[in-house]
CSV table of C-alpha atoms and ligand atoms in Angstrom, one decimal:
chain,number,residue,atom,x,y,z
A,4,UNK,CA,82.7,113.5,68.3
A,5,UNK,CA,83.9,117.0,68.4
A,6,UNK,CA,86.6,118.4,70.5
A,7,UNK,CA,87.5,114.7,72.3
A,8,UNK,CA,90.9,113.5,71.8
A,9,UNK,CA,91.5,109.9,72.8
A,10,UNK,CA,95.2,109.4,73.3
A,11,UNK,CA,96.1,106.4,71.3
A,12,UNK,CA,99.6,106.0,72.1
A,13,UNK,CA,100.8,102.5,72.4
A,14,UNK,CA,102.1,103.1,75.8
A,15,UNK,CA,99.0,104.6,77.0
A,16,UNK,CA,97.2,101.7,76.0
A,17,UNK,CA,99.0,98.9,77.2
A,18,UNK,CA,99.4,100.6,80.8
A,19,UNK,CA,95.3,101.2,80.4
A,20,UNK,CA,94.6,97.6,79.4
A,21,UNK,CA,97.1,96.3,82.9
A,22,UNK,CA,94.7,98.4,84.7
A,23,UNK,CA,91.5,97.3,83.7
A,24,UNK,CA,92.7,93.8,84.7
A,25,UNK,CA,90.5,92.5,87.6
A,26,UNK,CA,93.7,91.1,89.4
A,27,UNK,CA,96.0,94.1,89.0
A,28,UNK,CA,96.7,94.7,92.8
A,29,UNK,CA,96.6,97.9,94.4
A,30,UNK,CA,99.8,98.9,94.2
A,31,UNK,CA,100.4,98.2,90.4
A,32,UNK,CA,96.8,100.3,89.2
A,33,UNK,CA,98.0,103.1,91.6
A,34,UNK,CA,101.5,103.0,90.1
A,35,UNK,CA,99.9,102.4,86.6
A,36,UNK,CA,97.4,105.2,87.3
A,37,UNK,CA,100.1,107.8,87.7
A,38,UNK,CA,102.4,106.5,85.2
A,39,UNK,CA,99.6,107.1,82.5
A,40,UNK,CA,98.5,110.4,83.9
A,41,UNK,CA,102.0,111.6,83.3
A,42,UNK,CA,101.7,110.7,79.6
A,43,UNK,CA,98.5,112.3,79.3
A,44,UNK,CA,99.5,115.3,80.6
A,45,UNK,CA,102.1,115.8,77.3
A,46,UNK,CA,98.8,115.6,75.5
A,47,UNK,CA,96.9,117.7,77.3
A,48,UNK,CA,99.4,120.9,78.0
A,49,UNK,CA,100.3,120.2,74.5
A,50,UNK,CA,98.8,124.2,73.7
A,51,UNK,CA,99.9,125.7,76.3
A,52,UNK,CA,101.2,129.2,76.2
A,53,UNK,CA,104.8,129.9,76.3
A,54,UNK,CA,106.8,132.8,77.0
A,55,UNK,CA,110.8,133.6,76.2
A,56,UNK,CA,113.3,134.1,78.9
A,57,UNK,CA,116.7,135.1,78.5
A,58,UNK,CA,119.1,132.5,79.6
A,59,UNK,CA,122.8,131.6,80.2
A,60,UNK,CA,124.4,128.2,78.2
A,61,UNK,CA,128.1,127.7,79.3
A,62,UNK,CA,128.9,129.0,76.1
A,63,UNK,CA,126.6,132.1,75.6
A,64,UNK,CA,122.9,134.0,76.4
A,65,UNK,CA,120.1,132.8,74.4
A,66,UNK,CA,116.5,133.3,74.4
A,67,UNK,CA,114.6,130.2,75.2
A,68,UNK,CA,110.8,128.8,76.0
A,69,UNK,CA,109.5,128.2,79.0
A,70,UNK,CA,105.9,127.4,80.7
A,71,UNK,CA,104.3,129.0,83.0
A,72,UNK,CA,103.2,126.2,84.9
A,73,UNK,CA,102.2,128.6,88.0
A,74,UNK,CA,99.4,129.6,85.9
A,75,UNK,CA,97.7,126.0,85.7
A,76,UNK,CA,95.8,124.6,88.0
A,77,UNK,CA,94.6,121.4,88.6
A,78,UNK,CA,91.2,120.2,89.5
A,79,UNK,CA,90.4,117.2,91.2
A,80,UNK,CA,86.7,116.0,91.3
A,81,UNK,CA,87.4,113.5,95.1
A,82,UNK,CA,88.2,111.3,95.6
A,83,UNK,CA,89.2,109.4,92.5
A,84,UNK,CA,90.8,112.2,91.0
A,85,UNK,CA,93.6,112.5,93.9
A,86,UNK,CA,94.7,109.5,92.0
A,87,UNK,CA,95.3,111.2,88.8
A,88,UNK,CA,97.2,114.3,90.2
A,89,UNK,CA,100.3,113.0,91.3
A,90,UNK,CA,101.4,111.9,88.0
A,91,UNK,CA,100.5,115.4,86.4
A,92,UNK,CA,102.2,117.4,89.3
A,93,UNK,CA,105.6,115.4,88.6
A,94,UNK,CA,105.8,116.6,84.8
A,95,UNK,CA,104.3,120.1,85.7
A,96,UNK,CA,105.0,120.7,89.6
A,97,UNK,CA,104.7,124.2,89.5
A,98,UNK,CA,100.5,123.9,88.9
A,99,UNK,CA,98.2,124.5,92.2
A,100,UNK,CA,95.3,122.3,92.7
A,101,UNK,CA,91.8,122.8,93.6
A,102,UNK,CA,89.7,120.3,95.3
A,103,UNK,CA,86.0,119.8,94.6
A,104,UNK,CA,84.2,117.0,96.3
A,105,UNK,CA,81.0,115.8,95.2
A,106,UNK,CA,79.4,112.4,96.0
A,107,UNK,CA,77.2,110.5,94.0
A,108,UNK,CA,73.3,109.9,94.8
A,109,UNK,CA,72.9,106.2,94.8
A,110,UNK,CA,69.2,106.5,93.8
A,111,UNK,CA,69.5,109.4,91.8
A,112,UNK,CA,72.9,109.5,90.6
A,113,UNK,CA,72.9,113.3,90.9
A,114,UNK,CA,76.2,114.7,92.2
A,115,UNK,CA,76.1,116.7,95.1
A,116,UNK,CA,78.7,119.0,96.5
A,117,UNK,CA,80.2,119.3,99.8
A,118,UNK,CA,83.8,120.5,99.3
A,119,UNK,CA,84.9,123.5,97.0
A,120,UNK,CA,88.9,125.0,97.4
A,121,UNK,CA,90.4,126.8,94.6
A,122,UNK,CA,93.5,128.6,94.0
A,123,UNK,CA,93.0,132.9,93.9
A,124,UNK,CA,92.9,134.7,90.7
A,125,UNK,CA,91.0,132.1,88.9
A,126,UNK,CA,90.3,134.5,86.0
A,127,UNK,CA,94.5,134.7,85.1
A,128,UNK,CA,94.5,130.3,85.3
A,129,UNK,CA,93.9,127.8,82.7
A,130,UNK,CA,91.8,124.6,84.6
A,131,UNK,CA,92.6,121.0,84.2
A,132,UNK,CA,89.8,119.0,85.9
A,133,UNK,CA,90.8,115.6,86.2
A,134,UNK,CA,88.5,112.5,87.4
A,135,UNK,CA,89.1,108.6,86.3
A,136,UNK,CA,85.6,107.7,85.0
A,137,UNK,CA,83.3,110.1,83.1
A,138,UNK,CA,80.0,108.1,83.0
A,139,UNK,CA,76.9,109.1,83.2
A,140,UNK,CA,79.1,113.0,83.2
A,141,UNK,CA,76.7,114.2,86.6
A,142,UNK,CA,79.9,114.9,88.8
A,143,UNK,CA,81.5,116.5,85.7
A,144,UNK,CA,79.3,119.0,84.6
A,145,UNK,CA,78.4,119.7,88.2
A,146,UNK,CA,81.9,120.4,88.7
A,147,UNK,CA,82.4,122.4,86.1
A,148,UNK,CA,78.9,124.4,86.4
A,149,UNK,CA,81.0,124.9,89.8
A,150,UNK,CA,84.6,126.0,88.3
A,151,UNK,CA,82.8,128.5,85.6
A,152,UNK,CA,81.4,130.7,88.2
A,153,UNK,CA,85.0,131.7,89.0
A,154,UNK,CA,85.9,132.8,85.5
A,155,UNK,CA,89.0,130.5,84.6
A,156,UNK,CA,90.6,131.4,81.6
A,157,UNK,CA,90.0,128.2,79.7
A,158,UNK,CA,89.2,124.2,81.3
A,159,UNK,CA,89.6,121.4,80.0
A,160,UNK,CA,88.6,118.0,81.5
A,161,UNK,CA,90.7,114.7,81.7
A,162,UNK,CA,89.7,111.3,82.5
A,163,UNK,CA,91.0,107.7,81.6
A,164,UNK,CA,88.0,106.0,80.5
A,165,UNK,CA,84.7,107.4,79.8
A,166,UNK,CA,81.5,105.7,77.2
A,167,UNK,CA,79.2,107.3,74.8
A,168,UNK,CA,76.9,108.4,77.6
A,169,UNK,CA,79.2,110.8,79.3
A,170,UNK,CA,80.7,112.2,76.6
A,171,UNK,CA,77.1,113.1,75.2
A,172,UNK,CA,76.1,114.5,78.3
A,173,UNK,CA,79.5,116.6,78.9
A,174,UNK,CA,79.3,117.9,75.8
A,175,UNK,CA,75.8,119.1,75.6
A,176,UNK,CA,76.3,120.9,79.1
A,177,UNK,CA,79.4,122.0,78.4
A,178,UNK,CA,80.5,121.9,74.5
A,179,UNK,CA,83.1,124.6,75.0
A,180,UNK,CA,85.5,122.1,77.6
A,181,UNK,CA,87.7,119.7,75.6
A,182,UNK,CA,87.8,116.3,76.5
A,183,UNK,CA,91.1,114.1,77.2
A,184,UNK,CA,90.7,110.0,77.9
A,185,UNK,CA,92.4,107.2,76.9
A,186,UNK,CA,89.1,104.9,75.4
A,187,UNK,CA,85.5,105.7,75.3
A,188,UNK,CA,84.4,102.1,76.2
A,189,UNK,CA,80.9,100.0,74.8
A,190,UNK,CA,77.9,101.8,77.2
A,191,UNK,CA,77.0,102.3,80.9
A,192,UNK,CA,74.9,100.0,82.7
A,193,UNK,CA,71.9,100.6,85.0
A,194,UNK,CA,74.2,101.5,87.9
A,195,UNK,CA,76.2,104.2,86.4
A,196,UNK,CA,79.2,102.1,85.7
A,197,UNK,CA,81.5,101.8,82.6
A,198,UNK,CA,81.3,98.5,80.3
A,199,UNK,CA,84.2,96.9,80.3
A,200,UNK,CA,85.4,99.8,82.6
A,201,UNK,CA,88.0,98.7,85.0
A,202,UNK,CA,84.9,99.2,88.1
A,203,UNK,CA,85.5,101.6,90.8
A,204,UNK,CA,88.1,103.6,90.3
A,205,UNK,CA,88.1,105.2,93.8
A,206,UNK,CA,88.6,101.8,95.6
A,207,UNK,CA,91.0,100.2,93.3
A,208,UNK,CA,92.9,103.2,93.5
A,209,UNK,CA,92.7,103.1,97.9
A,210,UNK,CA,92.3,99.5,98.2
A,211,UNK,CA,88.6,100.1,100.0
A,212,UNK,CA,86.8,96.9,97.3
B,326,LIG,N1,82.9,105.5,88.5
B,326,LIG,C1,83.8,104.5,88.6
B,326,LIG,O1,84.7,104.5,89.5
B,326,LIG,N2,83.7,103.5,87.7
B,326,LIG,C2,82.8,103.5,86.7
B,326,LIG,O2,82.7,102.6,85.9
B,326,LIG,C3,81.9,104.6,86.7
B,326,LIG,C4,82.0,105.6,87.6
């Protein structure tokens, strides 16, 4: 698989496999949730541009690196991806967000969009989209079908867990977005839902089970 990075690191994994745990409680997935999207997120901006400032040590100027994190934004596919953004704001807190919110046909499993809120001057920013699951990859490429019609600069797309299925289908909709997760589990089942997986993301994250 082509342009997907799975981000092995020890840590990653062991907060991932706490999470999938059907008796980790609210608070510790929520907490978990964030604490892995903050390690992700070294992964992910690991290409980002950076520009030279001049700056003052106690001892002398120098000319050092910094990000400009003002020109990243953050996209959050709702709900379940408001759980992923905290942790990537507190490593990069200069990035805006964008909201889109699309909900899942139970019959269909089409995604449909109610709710679209981006930052101005999309063409100058560089576009994170983050979501939990990528399964069967509808709400995804929706999304992003979405996003290209402003012009972004570049996207990529993060997630924590996604299978086969969805990385197939994001890929042939969309083989120019990178893809960030932590494992690509066994398969989907017949109700759109990740095997092992850790189940619903959105209500493990709110505690609405
Ligand atoms: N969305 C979820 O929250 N979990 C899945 O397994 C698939 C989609």
């Amino acid at each position: 698989m082509s342009n997907v990075h799975v981000i092995d690191h020890p840590l990653v994994q062991h907060k991932l496999t706490l999470m999938r745990r059907k008796d980790a409680s609210t608070n510790s997935f929520r907490r978990l949730l964030n604490e892995l999207a903050l390690l992700m997120t070294y992964e992910v901006t690991r290409d980002m541009p950076m520009q030279d400032i001049e700056i003052e040590t106690p001892l002398e100027t120098m000319t050092a690196k910094v990000i400009d994190g003002k020109k990243l934004v953050f996209v959050s596919i709702l709900r379940a991806g408001n759980g992923i953004l905290e942790g990537m704001l507190s490593v990069v807190p200069g990035a805006r967000v964008g909201h889109i919110g699309l909900y899942r046909d139970p019959k269909t499993l089409t995604a449909v969009e109610y709710y679209f809120k981006m930052p101005s001057d999309m063409p100058e920013r560089d576009v994170v989209v983050v979501d939990p699951m990528l399964a069967t990859g509808n709400s995804a490429i929706a999304a992003i079908d979405r996003l290209k019609e402003s012009r972004p600069k570049s996207i990529k797309f993060v997630c924590l867990l996604t299978c086969p299925e969805g990385v197939a289908a994001l890929q042939r909709a969309h083989p120019d977005v990178p893809i960030y997760t932590a494992a690509i589990d066994r398969q989907l089942n017949d109700h759109g839902y990740i095997l092992p997986g850790l189940g619903d993301a959105g209500d493990r994250i709110f505690g609405t089970q």
